[in-house]
Amino acid sequence: MSTCEHEGVERVLFTQEELARRVTEMGAQITADYAGKDLLVVSVLRGAAIFMADLVRAIELPLEMDFMAVSSYGAGTTSSGVVRILKDVTSSIEGRHVLIAEDVLDSGLTLRALVDELASRGPASLAVAALLRKDVPNQAEIACRYVGFECPDEFVVGYGLDYAERYRNLPFIGVLRQDMTE
Ligand code: PRP
């Protein structure tokens, strides 16, 4: 991590230690809830990759990992709610206990589309673990069984979250300096 990456961050919201502690707690809760079940954890590339990597190591159960990649049609930073699957899961969903691991629930449109899509494939159960739930108006109603942190409606980067593909490798989550986007 270079110094200039830090310079783009206005303030730290969640430190490396806070993230580690909370993800460990989420993993323990998931371990308790899914004991004896056939668990498939699905993560959405690319932002959730780092959360996924830490979360699965905090789950003390046999499980399978799979990945999806989606793109949302929409101009600039606003999502249209139409999500196209660029890469689908490799595993069959039917009859499995599926847990979607997402980095951030923002407008909720990505998760809405993913939940609807995976639910249509006949899983035994389907739940969502979101590391961050942003406090935004008109968020789609998503039942998140596990939420890491409530997050202010600001442009956050780090721990998988990017701005123009940068900052994903920061070990903490922080607010991007506004002048970085101007
Ligand atoms: C981000 C994030 C979620 C989605 C959340 O992905 O990883 O998937 O946006 O936003 P929403 O709730 O408004 O739908 P992005 O499209 O930026 O791609 P990335 O994961 O590759 O960073």
Short mmCIF file of N, CA and C and ligand atoms in Angstrom, two decimals:
data_model
loop_
_atom_site.label_atom_id
_atom_site.label_comp_id
_atom_site.label_asym_id
_atom_site.label_seq_id
_atom_site.Cartn_x
_atom_site.Cartn_y
_atom_site.Cartn_z
N MET A 1 0.85 -1.19 0.00
CA MET A 1 0.00 0.00 0.00
C MET A 1 0.89 1.25 0.00
N SER A 2 0.65 2.10 -0.94
CA SER A 2 1.51 3.27 -1.03
C SER A 2 0.91 4.43 -0.24
N THR A 3 1.78 5.38 0.04
CA THR A 3 1.34 6.54 0.81
C THR A 3 0.24 7.30 0.08
N CYS A 4 0.36 7.38 -1.26
CA CYS A 4 -0.61 8.18 -2.00
C CYS A 4 -2.02 7.59 -1.89
N GLU A 5 -2.13 6.27 -1.67
CA GLU A 5 -3.46 5.68 -1.48
C GLU A 5 -4.11 6.26 -0.22
N HIS A 6 -3.30 6.39 0.84
CA HIS A 6 -3.83 6.96 2.07
C HIS A 6 -4.27 8.40 1.88
N GLU A 7 -3.55 9.09 1.05
CA GLU A 7 -3.83 10.51 0.86
C GLU A 7 -5.19 10.75 0.22
N GLY A 8 -5.74 9.73 -0.42
CA GLY A 8 -7.06 9.88 -1.02
C GLY A 8 -8.18 9.72 -0.01
N VAL A 9 -7.83 9.32 1.20
CA VAL A 9 -8.86 9.00 2.19
C VAL A 9 -8.99 10.14 3.19
N GLU A 10 -10.21 10.63 3.32
CA GLU A 10 -10.48 11.76 4.21
C GLU A 10 -10.46 11.34 5.68
N ARG A 11 -11.14 10.23 5.97
CA ARG A 11 -11.13 9.72 7.34
C ARG A 11 -11.45 8.23 7.33
N VAL A 12 -10.95 7.56 8.35
CA VAL A 12 -11.18 6.11 8.46
C VAL A 12 -12.52 5.89 9.15
N LEU A 13 -13.34 5.03 8.57
CA LEU A 13 -14.64 4.70 9.20
C LEU A 13 -14.53 3.42 10.03
N PHE A 14 -13.88 2.40 9.45
CA PHE A 14 -13.73 1.11 10.14
C PHE A 14 -12.28 0.67 10.00
N THR A 15 -11.61 0.52 11.13
CA THR A 15 -10.20 0.15 11.10
C THR A 15 -10.04 -1.32 10.74
N GLN A 16 -8.84 -1.70 10.45
CA GLN A 16 -8.51 -3.10 10.15
C GLN A 16 -8.93 -3.99 11.33
N GLU A 17 -8.69 -3.52 12.53
CA GLU A 17 -9.01 -4.32 13.73
C GLU A 17 -10.53 -4.44 13.89
N GLU A 18 -11.24 -3.35 13.68
CA GLU A 18 -12.71 -3.39 13.80
C GLU A 18 -13.32 -4.32 12.75
N LEU A 19 -12.79 -4.27 11.55
CA LEU A 19 -13.29 -5.15 10.49
C LEU A 19 -13.04 -6.61 10.86
N ALA A 20 -11.83 -6.90 11.33
CA ALA A 20 -11.47 -8.28 11.67
C ALA A 20 -12.38 -8.80 12.78
N ARG A 21 -12.61 -7.96 13.78
CA ARG A 21 -13.44 -8.36 14.92
C ARG A 21 -14.88 -8.64 14.48
N ARG A 22 -15.41 -7.76 13.67
CA ARG A 22 -16.82 -7.90 13.26
C ARG A 22 -17.00 -9.10 12.31
N VAL A 23 -16.07 -9.27 11.40
CA VAL A 23 -16.18 -10.40 10.47
C VAL A 23 -16.06 -11.72 11.23
N THR A 24 -15.21 -11.75 12.24
CA THR A 24 -15.10 -12.95 13.08
C THR A 24 -16.42 -13.23 13.80
N GLU A 25 -17.06 -12.17 14.30
CA GLU A 25 -18.38 -12.34 14.95
C GLU A 25 -19.42 -12.86 13.96
N MET A 26 -19.42 -12.29 12.76
CA MET A 26 -20.39 -12.74 11.75
C MET A 26 -20.15 -14.22 11.43
N GLY A 27 -18.89 -14.60 11.31
CA GLY A 27 -18.55 -15.99 11.02
C GLY A 27 -19.03 -16.93 12.12
N ALA A 28 -18.90 -16.49 13.36
CA ALA A 28 -19.33 -17.32 14.48
C ALA A 28 -20.85 -17.50 14.47
N GLN A 29 -21.55 -16.42 14.14
CA GLN A 29 -23.02 -16.49 14.06
C GLN A 29 -23.45 -17.43 12.94
N ILE A 30 -22.79 -17.32 11.81
CA ILE A 30 -23.11 -18.18 10.66
C ILE A 30 -22.78 -19.64 11.00
N THR A 31 -21.69 -19.86 11.68
CA THR A 31 -21.31 -21.21 12.11
C THR A 31 -22.42 -21.83 12.96
N ALA A 32 -22.94 -21.03 13.87
CA ALA A 32 -24.01 -21.54 14.75
C ALA A 32 -25.29 -21.80 13.96
N ASP A 33 -25.59 -20.91 13.04
CA ASP A 33 -26.87 -21.00 12.31
C ASP A 33 -26.90 -22.12 11.27
N TYR A 34 -25.74 -22.45 10.73
CA TYR A 34 -25.71 -23.41 9.61
C TYR A 34 -25.11 -24.76 9.99
N ALA A 35 -24.96 -25.02 11.24
CA ALA A 35 -24.38 -26.30 11.66
C ALA A 35 -25.17 -27.46 11.06
N GLY A 36 -24.48 -28.39 10.44
CA GLY A 36 -25.12 -29.58 9.88
C GLY A 36 -25.78 -29.35 8.53
N LYS A 37 -25.65 -28.13 7.98
CA LYS A 37 -26.29 -27.83 6.70
C LYS A 37 -25.25 -27.76 5.57
N ASP A 38 -25.74 -27.98 4.36
CA ASP A 38 -24.89 -27.96 3.18
C ASP A 38 -24.78 -26.51 2.70
N LEU A 39 -23.72 -25.83 3.13
CA LEU A 39 -23.61 -24.38 2.93
C LEU A 39 -22.81 -24.03 1.67
N LEU A 40 -23.41 -23.17 0.87
CA LEU A 40 -22.75 -22.64 -0.33
C LEU A 40 -22.69 -21.12 -0.18
N VAL A 41 -21.48 -20.57 -0.10
CA VAL A 41 -21.33 -19.13 0.04
C VAL A 41 -21.00 -18.55 -1.34
N VAL A 42 -21.84 -17.62 -1.77
CA VAL A 42 -21.69 -17.02 -3.09
C VAL A 42 -21.29 -15.56 -2.93
N SER A 43 -20.21 -15.19 -3.55
CA SER A 43 -19.79 -13.80 -3.47
C SER A 43 -19.86 -13.13 -4.84
N VAL A 44 -20.01 -11.82 -4.80
CA VAL A 44 -20.20 -11.07 -6.03
C VAL A 44 -18.92 -10.28 -6.31
N LEU A 45 -18.28 -10.62 -7.40
CA LEU A 45 -17.04 -9.94 -7.79
C LEU A 45 -17.35 -8.50 -8.21
N ARG A 46 -16.43 -7.54 -8.04
CA ARG A 46 -15.16 -7.84 -7.42
C ARG A 46 -15.11 -7.38 -5.97
N GLY A 47 -15.99 -6.43 -5.63
CA GLY A 47 -15.88 -5.78 -4.34
C GLY A 47 -15.92 -6.69 -3.14
N ALA A 48 -16.71 -7.78 -3.24
CA ALA A 48 -16.91 -8.63 -2.06
C ALA A 48 -15.82 -9.67 -1.87
N ALA A 49 -14.83 -9.69 -2.76
CA ALA A 49 -13.84 -10.77 -2.72
C ALA A 49 -13.07 -10.78 -1.40
N ILE A 50 -12.74 -9.61 -0.89
CA ILE A 50 -11.92 -9.56 0.33
C ILE A 50 -12.77 -9.91 1.55
N PHE A 51 -13.98 -9.40 1.60
CA PHE A 51 -14.90 -9.77 2.68
C PHE A 51 -15.14 -11.28 2.66
N MET A 52 -15.40 -11.81 1.49
CA MET A 52 -15.63 -13.25 1.32
C MET A 52 -14.45 -14.06 1.86
N ALA A 53 -13.24 -13.64 1.49
CA ALA A 53 -12.04 -14.39 1.89
C ALA A 53 -11.91 -14.44 3.41
N ASP A 54 -12.20 -13.33 4.06
CA ASP A 54 -12.10 -13.30 5.53
C ASP A 54 -13.29 -14.00 6.18
N LEU A 55 -14.48 -13.81 5.60
CA LEU A 55 -15.68 -14.39 6.22
C LEU A 55 -15.62 -15.92 6.22
N VAL A 56 -15.27 -16.51 5.09
CA VAL A 56 -15.29 -17.98 5.03
C VAL A 56 -14.27 -18.58 6.00
N ARG A 57 -13.18 -17.85 6.25
CA ARG A 57 -12.19 -18.38 7.20
C ARG A 57 -12.64 -18.23 8.64
N ALA A 58 -13.70 -17.45 8.84
CA ALA A 58 -14.27 -17.32 10.18
C ALA A 58 -15.45 -18.27 10.39
N ILE A 59 -15.82 -19.01 9.36
CA ILE A 59 -16.92 -19.97 9.46
C ILE A 59 -16.32 -21.36 9.68
N GLU A 60 -16.63 -21.94 10.82
CA GLU A 60 -16.01 -23.22 11.16
C GLU A 60 -16.93 -24.36 10.78
N LEU A 61 -17.20 -24.46 9.48
CA LEU A 61 -18.05 -25.51 8.93
C LEU A 61 -17.50 -25.90 7.57
N PRO A 62 -17.81 -27.13 7.11
CA PRO A 62 -17.50 -27.43 5.72
C PRO A 62 -18.40 -26.56 4.85
N LEU A 63 -17.86 -25.97 3.81
CA LEU A 63 -18.68 -25.14 2.94
C LEU A 63 -18.07 -25.12 1.55
N GLU A 64 -18.86 -24.63 0.60
CA GLU A 64 -18.36 -24.45 -0.75
C GLU A 64 -18.40 -22.96 -1.08
N MET A 65 -17.41 -22.49 -1.82
CA MET A 65 -17.37 -21.09 -2.24
C MET A 65 -17.67 -21.01 -3.74
N ASP A 66 -18.42 -20.00 -4.13
CA ASP A 66 -18.63 -19.79 -5.55
C ASP A 66 -18.71 -18.28 -5.80
N PHE A 67 -18.62 -17.92 -7.05
CA PHE A 67 -18.52 -16.50 -7.39
C PHE A 67 -19.42 -16.14 -8.56
N MET A 68 -19.97 -14.93 -8.49
CA MET A 68 -20.71 -14.39 -9.62
C MET A 68 -20.10 -13.04 -9.98
N ALA A 69 -20.27 -12.65 -11.22
CA ALA A 69 -19.93 -11.29 -11.61
C ALA A 69 -21.14 -10.72 -12.34
N VAL A 70 -21.49 -9.50 -11.99
CA VAL A 70 -22.65 -8.88 -12.61
C VAL A 70 -22.30 -7.47 -13.06
N SER A 71 -23.04 -6.98 -14.00
CA SER A 71 -22.88 -5.57 -14.33
C SER A 71 -24.27 -4.96 -14.34
N SER A 72 -24.36 -3.76 -13.79
CA SER A 72 -25.67 -3.12 -13.81
C SER A 72 -25.66 -2.07 -14.90
N TYR A 73 -26.73 -2.07 -15.66
CA TYR A 73 -26.87 -1.05 -16.68
C TYR A 73 -27.23 0.24 -15.99
N GLY A 74 -26.62 1.32 -16.38
CA GLY A 74 -26.95 2.59 -15.77
C GLY A 74 -25.85 3.58 -16.06
N ALA A 75 -26.20 4.84 -16.01
CA ALA A 75 -25.22 5.86 -16.34
C ALA A 75 -24.43 6.22 -15.10
N GLY A 76 -23.13 6.34 -15.24
CA GLY A 76 -22.25 6.82 -14.18
C GLY A 76 -22.38 6.00 -12.92
N THR A 77 -22.65 6.68 -11.83
CA THR A 77 -22.66 6.00 -10.53
C THR A 77 -24.07 5.55 -10.14
N THR A 78 -25.06 5.84 -10.97
CA THR A 78 -26.41 5.43 -10.60
C THR A 78 -26.76 4.10 -11.27
N SER A 79 -27.35 3.25 -10.50
CA SER A 79 -27.69 1.94 -11.01
C SER A 79 -29.12 1.95 -11.53
N SER A 80 -29.34 1.24 -12.62
CA SER A 80 -30.67 1.22 -13.22
C SER A 80 -31.54 0.12 -12.63
N GLY A 81 -30.89 -0.81 -11.94
CA GLY A 81 -31.65 -1.92 -11.38
C GLY A 81 -31.70 -3.11 -12.31
N VAL A 82 -31.25 -2.93 -13.54
CA VAL A 82 -31.18 -4.06 -14.46
C VAL A 82 -29.78 -4.65 -14.35
N VAL A 83 -29.73 -5.90 -13.90
CA VAL A 83 -28.44 -6.52 -13.64
C VAL A 83 -28.22 -7.65 -14.64
N ARG A 84 -27.08 -7.62 -15.28
CA ARG A 84 -26.74 -8.67 -16.25
C ARG A 84 -25.70 -9.58 -15.62
N ILE A 85 -25.90 -10.86 -15.72
CA ILE A 85 -24.93 -11.81 -15.16
C ILE A 85 -23.78 -11.99 -16.16
N LEU A 86 -22.59 -11.59 -15.73
CA LEU A 86 -21.40 -11.75 -16.58
C LEU A 86 -20.74 -13.10 -16.33
N LYS A 87 -20.79 -13.52 -15.06
CA LYS A 87 -20.28 -14.84 -14.69
C LYS A 87 -21.24 -15.45 -13.70
N ASP A 88 -21.72 -16.62 -14.02
CA ASP A 88 -22.68 -17.27 -13.13
C ASP A 88 -21.94 -18.19 -12.16
N VAL A 89 -22.66 -18.65 -11.13
CA VAL A 89 -22.07 -19.64 -10.24
C VAL A 89 -21.81 -20.94 -11.03
N THR A 90 -20.82 -21.67 -10.58
CA THR A 90 -20.50 -22.95 -11.21
C THR A 90 -21.37 -24.05 -10.63
N SER A 91 -21.65 -23.92 -9.33
CA SER A 91 -22.39 -24.96 -8.61
C SER A 91 -23.89 -24.84 -8.87
N SER A 92 -24.57 -25.96 -8.68
CA SER A 92 -26.03 -25.92 -8.71
C SER A 92 -26.53 -25.36 -7.38
N ILE A 93 -27.57 -24.57 -7.47
CA ILE A 93 -28.14 -23.91 -6.30
C ILE A 93 -29.23 -24.78 -5.66
N GLU A 94 -29.83 -25.60 -6.47
CA GLU A 94 -31.03 -26.33 -6.04
C GLU A 94 -30.75 -27.18 -4.79
N GLY A 95 -31.59 -26.99 -3.80
CA GLY A 95 -31.51 -27.78 -2.57
C GLY A 95 -30.38 -27.38 -1.63
N ARG A 96 -29.63 -26.35 -1.99
CA ARG A 96 -28.49 -25.94 -1.15
C ARG A 96 -28.91 -24.80 -0.23
N HIS A 97 -28.18 -24.67 0.87
CA HIS A 97 -28.34 -23.51 1.75
C HIS A 97 -27.36 -22.45 1.25
N VAL A 98 -27.90 -21.42 0.61
CA VAL A 98 -27.07 -20.44 -0.08
C VAL A 98 -26.97 -19.16 0.74
N LEU A 99 -25.75 -18.69 0.91
CA LEU A 99 -25.51 -17.43 1.60
C LEU A 99 -24.76 -16.51 0.64
N ILE A 100 -25.38 -15.38 0.31
CA ILE A 100 -24.73 -14.39 -0.57
C ILE A 100 -23.89 -13.47 0.31
N ALA A 101 -22.61 -13.36 -0.01
CA ALA A 101 -21.72 -12.45 0.73
C ALA A 101 -21.48 -11.22 -0.13
N GLU A 102 -21.97 -10.07 0.34
CA GLU A 102 -21.82 -8.82 -0.40
C GLU A 102 -21.05 -7.80 0.44
N ASP A 103 -20.31 -6.97 -0.23
CA ASP A 103 -19.54 -5.96 0.51
C ASP A 103 -20.43 -4.81 0.97
N VAL A 104 -21.32 -4.35 0.07
CA VAL A 104 -22.12 -3.19 0.46
C VAL A 104 -23.51 -3.25 -0.15
N LEU A 105 -24.46 -2.93 0.68
CA LEU A 105 -25.84 -2.75 0.25
C LEU A 105 -26.05 -1.25 0.15
N ASP A 106 -26.16 -0.78 -1.08
CA ASP A 106 -26.28 0.67 -1.32
C ASP A 106 -27.72 0.95 -1.76
N SER A 107 -27.98 1.05 -3.05
CA SER A 107 -29.38 1.20 -3.49
C SER A 107 -30.13 -0.11 -3.25
N GLY A 108 -29.38 -1.20 -3.18
CA GLY A 108 -30.00 -2.52 -2.98
C GLY A 108 -30.41 -3.19 -4.28
N LEU A 109 -30.19 -2.51 -5.39
CA LEU A 109 -30.67 -3.05 -6.67
C LEU A 109 -29.89 -4.29 -7.10
N THR A 110 -28.61 -4.31 -6.82
CA THR A 110 -27.80 -5.49 -7.17
C THR A 110 -28.28 -6.70 -6.39
N LEU A 111 -28.43 -6.52 -5.09
CA LEU A 111 -28.87 -7.65 -4.26
C LEU A 111 -30.30 -8.06 -4.59
N ARG A 112 -31.14 -7.09 -4.87
CA ARG A 112 -32.52 -7.42 -5.23
C ARG A 112 -32.53 -8.38 -6.43
N ALA A 113 -31.75 -8.02 -7.44
CA ALA A 113 -31.69 -8.84 -8.66
C ALA A 113 -31.07 -10.20 -8.37
N LEU A 114 -30.03 -10.23 -7.57
CA LEU A 114 -29.35 -11.51 -7.27
C LEU A 114 -30.22 -12.43 -6.44
N VAL A 115 -30.87 -11.86 -5.44
CA VAL A 115 -31.75 -12.66 -4.58
C VAL A 115 -32.88 -13.25 -5.42
N ASP A 116 -33.48 -12.43 -6.27
CA ASP A 116 -34.57 -12.92 -7.12
C ASP A 116 -34.08 -14.03 -8.04
N GLU A 117 -32.90 -13.82 -8.63
CA GLU A 117 -32.37 -14.80 -9.57
C GLU A 117 -32.06 -16.13 -8.86
N LEU A 118 -31.35 -16.06 -7.75
CA LEU A 118 -30.96 -17.30 -7.07
C LEU A 118 -32.16 -17.98 -6.42
N ALA A 119 -33.11 -17.19 -5.94
CA ALA A 119 -34.31 -17.77 -5.32
C ALA A 119 -35.10 -18.59 -6.34
N SER A 120 -35.02 -18.18 -7.61
CA SER A 120 -35.80 -18.87 -8.65
C SER A 120 -35.20 -20.25 -8.98
N ARG A 121 -34.02 -20.52 -8.43
CA ARG A 121 -33.35 -21.79 -8.75
C ARG A 121 -33.56 -22.86 -7.69
N GLY A 122 -34.46 -22.61 -6.77
CA GLY A 122 -34.85 -23.63 -5.81
C GLY A 122 -33.85 -23.98 -4.72
N PRO A 123 -33.21 -22.97 -4.08
CA PRO A 123 -32.32 -23.30 -2.95
C PRO A 123 -33.12 -23.78 -1.74
N ALA A 124 -32.49 -24.54 -0.86
CA ALA A 124 -33.16 -24.93 0.38
C ALA A 124 -33.40 -23.70 1.24
N SER A 125 -32.46 -22.78 1.21
CA SER A 125 -32.63 -21.49 1.88
C SER A 125 -31.71 -20.48 1.19
N LEU A 126 -32.05 -19.22 1.36
CA LEU A 126 -31.24 -18.16 0.74
C LEU A 126 -31.16 -16.99 1.70
N ALA A 127 -29.95 -16.59 2.04
CA ALA A 127 -29.78 -15.48 2.98
C ALA A 127 -28.64 -14.59 2.49
N VAL A 128 -28.60 -13.39 3.07
CA VAL A 128 -27.60 -12.40 2.65
C VAL A 128 -26.75 -11.98 3.85
N ALA A 129 -25.44 -11.94 3.63
CA ALA A 129 -24.52 -11.34 4.61
C ALA A 129 -23.89 -10.14 3.93
N ALA A 130 -24.18 -8.94 4.42
CA ALA A 130 -23.61 -7.72 3.85
C ALA A 130 -22.67 -7.10 4.88
N LEU A 131 -21.48 -6.78 4.46
CA LEU A 131 -20.55 -6.17 5.40
C LEU A 131 -21.02 -4.78 5.79
N LEU A 132 -21.45 -4.00 4.79
CA LEU A 132 -21.92 -2.64 5.06
C LEU A 132 -23.34 -2.47 4.56
N ARG A 133 -24.15 -1.81 5.35
CA ARG A 133 -25.47 -1.40 4.86
C ARG A 133 -25.51 0.12 4.91
N LYS A 134 -25.54 0.73 3.74
CA LYS A 134 -25.52 2.19 3.68
C LYS A 134 -26.87 2.77 4.04
N ASP A 135 -26.81 3.90 4.69
CA ASP A 135 -28.02 4.61 5.10
C ASP A 135 -28.42 5.54 3.95
N VAL A 136 -29.14 4.97 2.98
CA VAL A 136 -29.55 5.78 1.82
C VAL A 136 -31.07 5.79 1.71
N PRO A 137 -31.61 6.89 1.17
CA PRO A 137 -33.06 6.93 0.98
C PRO A 137 -33.49 5.97 -0.12
N ASN A 138 -34.69 5.45 -0.01
CA ASN A 138 -35.29 4.60 -1.04
C ASN A 138 -34.49 3.33 -1.35
N GLN A 139 -33.82 2.81 -0.33
CA GLN A 139 -33.08 1.55 -0.53
C GLN A 139 -34.07 0.41 -0.77
N ALA A 140 -33.76 -0.46 -1.72
CA ALA A 140 -34.63 -1.61 -1.96
C ALA A 140 -34.71 -2.44 -0.69
N GLU A 141 -35.85 -3.00 -0.44
CA GLU A 141 -36.02 -3.80 0.78
C GLU A 141 -35.36 -5.16 0.61
N ILE A 142 -34.27 -5.35 1.32
CA ILE A 142 -33.54 -6.60 1.26
C ILE A 142 -33.45 -7.14 2.69
N ALA A 143 -33.85 -8.37 2.85
CA ALA A 143 -33.72 -8.98 4.18
C ALA A 143 -32.28 -9.47 4.34
N CYS A 144 -31.48 -8.68 5.05
CA CYS A 144 -30.09 -9.08 5.30
C CYS A 144 -30.05 -9.80 6.64
N ARG A 145 -29.75 -11.09 6.62
CA ARG A 145 -29.70 -11.80 7.90
C ARG A 145 -28.48 -11.38 8.72
N TYR A 146 -27.41 -11.04 8.02
CA TYR A 146 -26.18 -10.63 8.71
C TYR A 146 -25.71 -9.30 8.14
N VAL A 147 -25.51 -8.33 9.02
CA VAL A 147 -24.98 -7.02 8.60
C VAL A 147 -23.77 -6.71 9.46
N GLY A 148 -22.67 -6.36 8.81
CA GLY A 148 -21.46 -6.04 9.56
C GLY A 148 -21.58 -4.70 10.26
N PHE A 149 -21.79 -3.67 9.48
CA PHE A 149 -21.86 -2.30 10.01
C PHE A 149 -22.89 -1.49 9.24
N GLU A 150 -23.59 -0.63 9.95
CA GLU A 150 -24.38 0.41 9.31
C GLU A 150 -23.38 1.49 8.88
N CYS A 151 -23.60 2.04 7.70
CA CYS A 151 -22.59 2.92 7.11
C CYS A 151 -23.25 4.21 6.62
N PRO A 152 -22.64 5.36 6.90
CA PRO A 152 -23.21 6.61 6.39
C PRO A 152 -23.18 6.64 4.86
N ASP A 153 -24.05 7.46 4.30
CA ASP A 153 -24.16 7.57 2.84
C ASP A 153 -23.03 8.44 2.30
N GLU A 154 -21.85 7.86 2.29
CA GLU A 154 -20.69 8.58 1.78
C GLU A 154 -19.95 7.65 0.83
N PHE A 155 -19.03 8.20 0.07
CA PHE A 155 -18.28 7.36 -0.87
C PHE A 155 -17.16 6.66 -0.10
N VAL A 156 -17.33 5.37 0.13
CA VAL A 156 -16.37 4.64 0.95
C VAL A 156 -15.50 3.73 0.08
N VAL A 157 -14.25 3.62 0.50
CA VAL A 157 -13.28 2.79 -0.24
C VAL A 157 -12.50 1.94 0.75
N GLY A 158 -11.87 0.91 0.21
CA GLY A 158 -11.01 0.04 1.01
C GLY A 158 -11.67 -1.29 1.31
N TYR A 159 -10.87 -2.27 1.68
CA TYR A 159 -11.35 -3.60 2.03
C TYR A 159 -12.26 -4.14 0.92
N GLY A 160 -11.82 -3.97 -0.31
CA GLY A 160 -12.57 -4.47 -1.47
C GLY A 160 -13.31 -3.39 -2.24
N LEU A 161 -13.63 -2.30 -1.57
CA LEU A 161 -14.42 -1.24 -2.22
C LEU A 161 -13.50 -0.29 -2.98
N ASP A 162 -13.93 0.08 -4.17
CA ASP A 162 -13.04 0.86 -5.02
C ASP A 162 -13.60 2.23 -5.37
N TYR A 163 -12.69 3.07 -5.83
CA TYR A 163 -13.07 4.21 -6.66
C TYR A 163 -12.21 4.09 -7.92
N ALA A 164 -12.86 3.94 -9.07
CA ALA A 164 -12.16 3.77 -10.35
C ALA A 164 -11.11 2.66 -10.24
N GLU A 165 -11.50 1.57 -9.59
CA GLU A 165 -10.67 0.36 -9.44
C GLU A 165 -9.48 0.52 -8.50
N ARG A 166 -9.35 1.67 -7.86
CA ARG A 166 -8.27 1.86 -6.89
C ARG A 166 -8.81 1.67 -5.48
N TYR A 167 -7.89 1.55 -4.55
CA TYR A 167 -8.16 1.53 -3.09
C TYR A 167 -8.71 0.20 -2.57
N ARG A 168 -8.97 -0.77 -3.44
CA ARG A 168 -9.55 -2.03 -2.95
C ARG A 168 -8.64 -2.70 -1.93
N ASN A 169 -7.34 -2.48 -2.05
CA ASN A 169 -6.38 -3.18 -1.19
C ASN A 169 -6.09 -2.48 0.13
N LEU A 170 -6.74 -1.37 0.40
CA LEU A 170 -6.57 -0.75 1.72
C LEU A 170 -7.13 -1.71 2.77
N PRO A 171 -6.44 -1.91 3.88
CA PRO A 171 -6.93 -2.86 4.89
C PRO A 171 -8.06 -2.31 5.76
N PHE A 172 -8.36 -1.04 5.61
CA PHE A 172 -9.44 -0.41 6.38
C PHE A 172 -10.48 0.15 5.41
N ILE A 173 -11.60 0.63 5.94
CA ILE A 173 -12.60 1.30 5.11
C ILE A 173 -12.64 2.77 5.49
N GLY A 174 -12.55 3.63 4.49
CA GLY A 174 -12.55 5.06 4.78
C GLY A 174 -13.38 5.82 3.76
N VAL A 175 -13.58 7.09 4.07
CA VAL A 175 -14.33 7.97 3.18
C VAL A 175 -13.36 8.61 2.20
N LEU A 176 -13.69 8.51 0.93
CA LEU A 176 -12.84 9.09 -0.11
C LEU A 176 -12.90 10.61 -0.03
N ARG A 177 -11.75 11.23 -0.18
CA ARG A 177 -11.73 12.70 -0.22
C ARG A 177 -12.51 13.18 -1.43
N GLN A 178 -13.37 14.16 -1.20
CA GLN A 178 -14.27 14.57 -2.27
C GLN A 178 -13.53 15.09 -3.50
N ASP A 179 -12.41 15.75 -3.26
CA ASP A 179 -11.69 16.32 -4.41
C ASP A 179 -11.03 15.23 -5.27
N MET A 180 -10.99 13.99 -4.79
CA MET A 180 -10.42 12.91 -5.60
C MET A 180 -11.34 12.55 -6.77
N THR A 181 -12.60 12.90 -6.66
CA THR A 181 -13.55 12.53 -7.71
C THR A 181 -13.86 13.70 -8.64
N GLU A 182 -13.23 14.84 -8.39
CA GLU A 182 -13.56 16.03 -9.19
C GLU A 182 -12.67 16.12 -10.42
C1 PRP B 1 -20.87 -2.46 -5.82
C2 PRP B 1 -20.93 -3.43 -4.65
C3 PRP B 1 -22.28 -4.08 -4.79
C4 PRP B 1 -23.10 -2.99 -5.45
C5 PRP B 1 -23.98 -2.37 -4.44
O1 PRP B 1 -20.43 -3.14 -6.94
O2 PRP B 1 -19.89 -4.38 -4.71
O3 PRP B 1 -22.22 -5.22 -5.62
O4 PRP B 1 -22.21 -2.02 -5.99
O5 PRP B 1 -24.70 -1.30 -4.98
P1 PRP B 1 -26.28 -1.29 -5.06
O6 PRP B 1 -26.81 -1.73 -3.73
O7 PRP B 1 -26.57 0.17 -5.35
O8 PRP B 1 -26.73 -2.18 -6.18
P2 PRP B 1 -19.87 -2.41 -8.25
O9 PRP B 1 -20.95 -2.41 -9.30
O10 PRP B 1 -19.28 -1.08 -7.88
O11 PRP B 1 -18.74 -3.41 -8.74
P3 PRP B 1 -17.47 -4.00 -7.94
O12 PRP B 1 -17.99 -5.02 -6.96
O13 PRP B 1 -16.63 -4.62 -9.03
O14 PRP B 1 -16.76 -2.85 -7.24
#
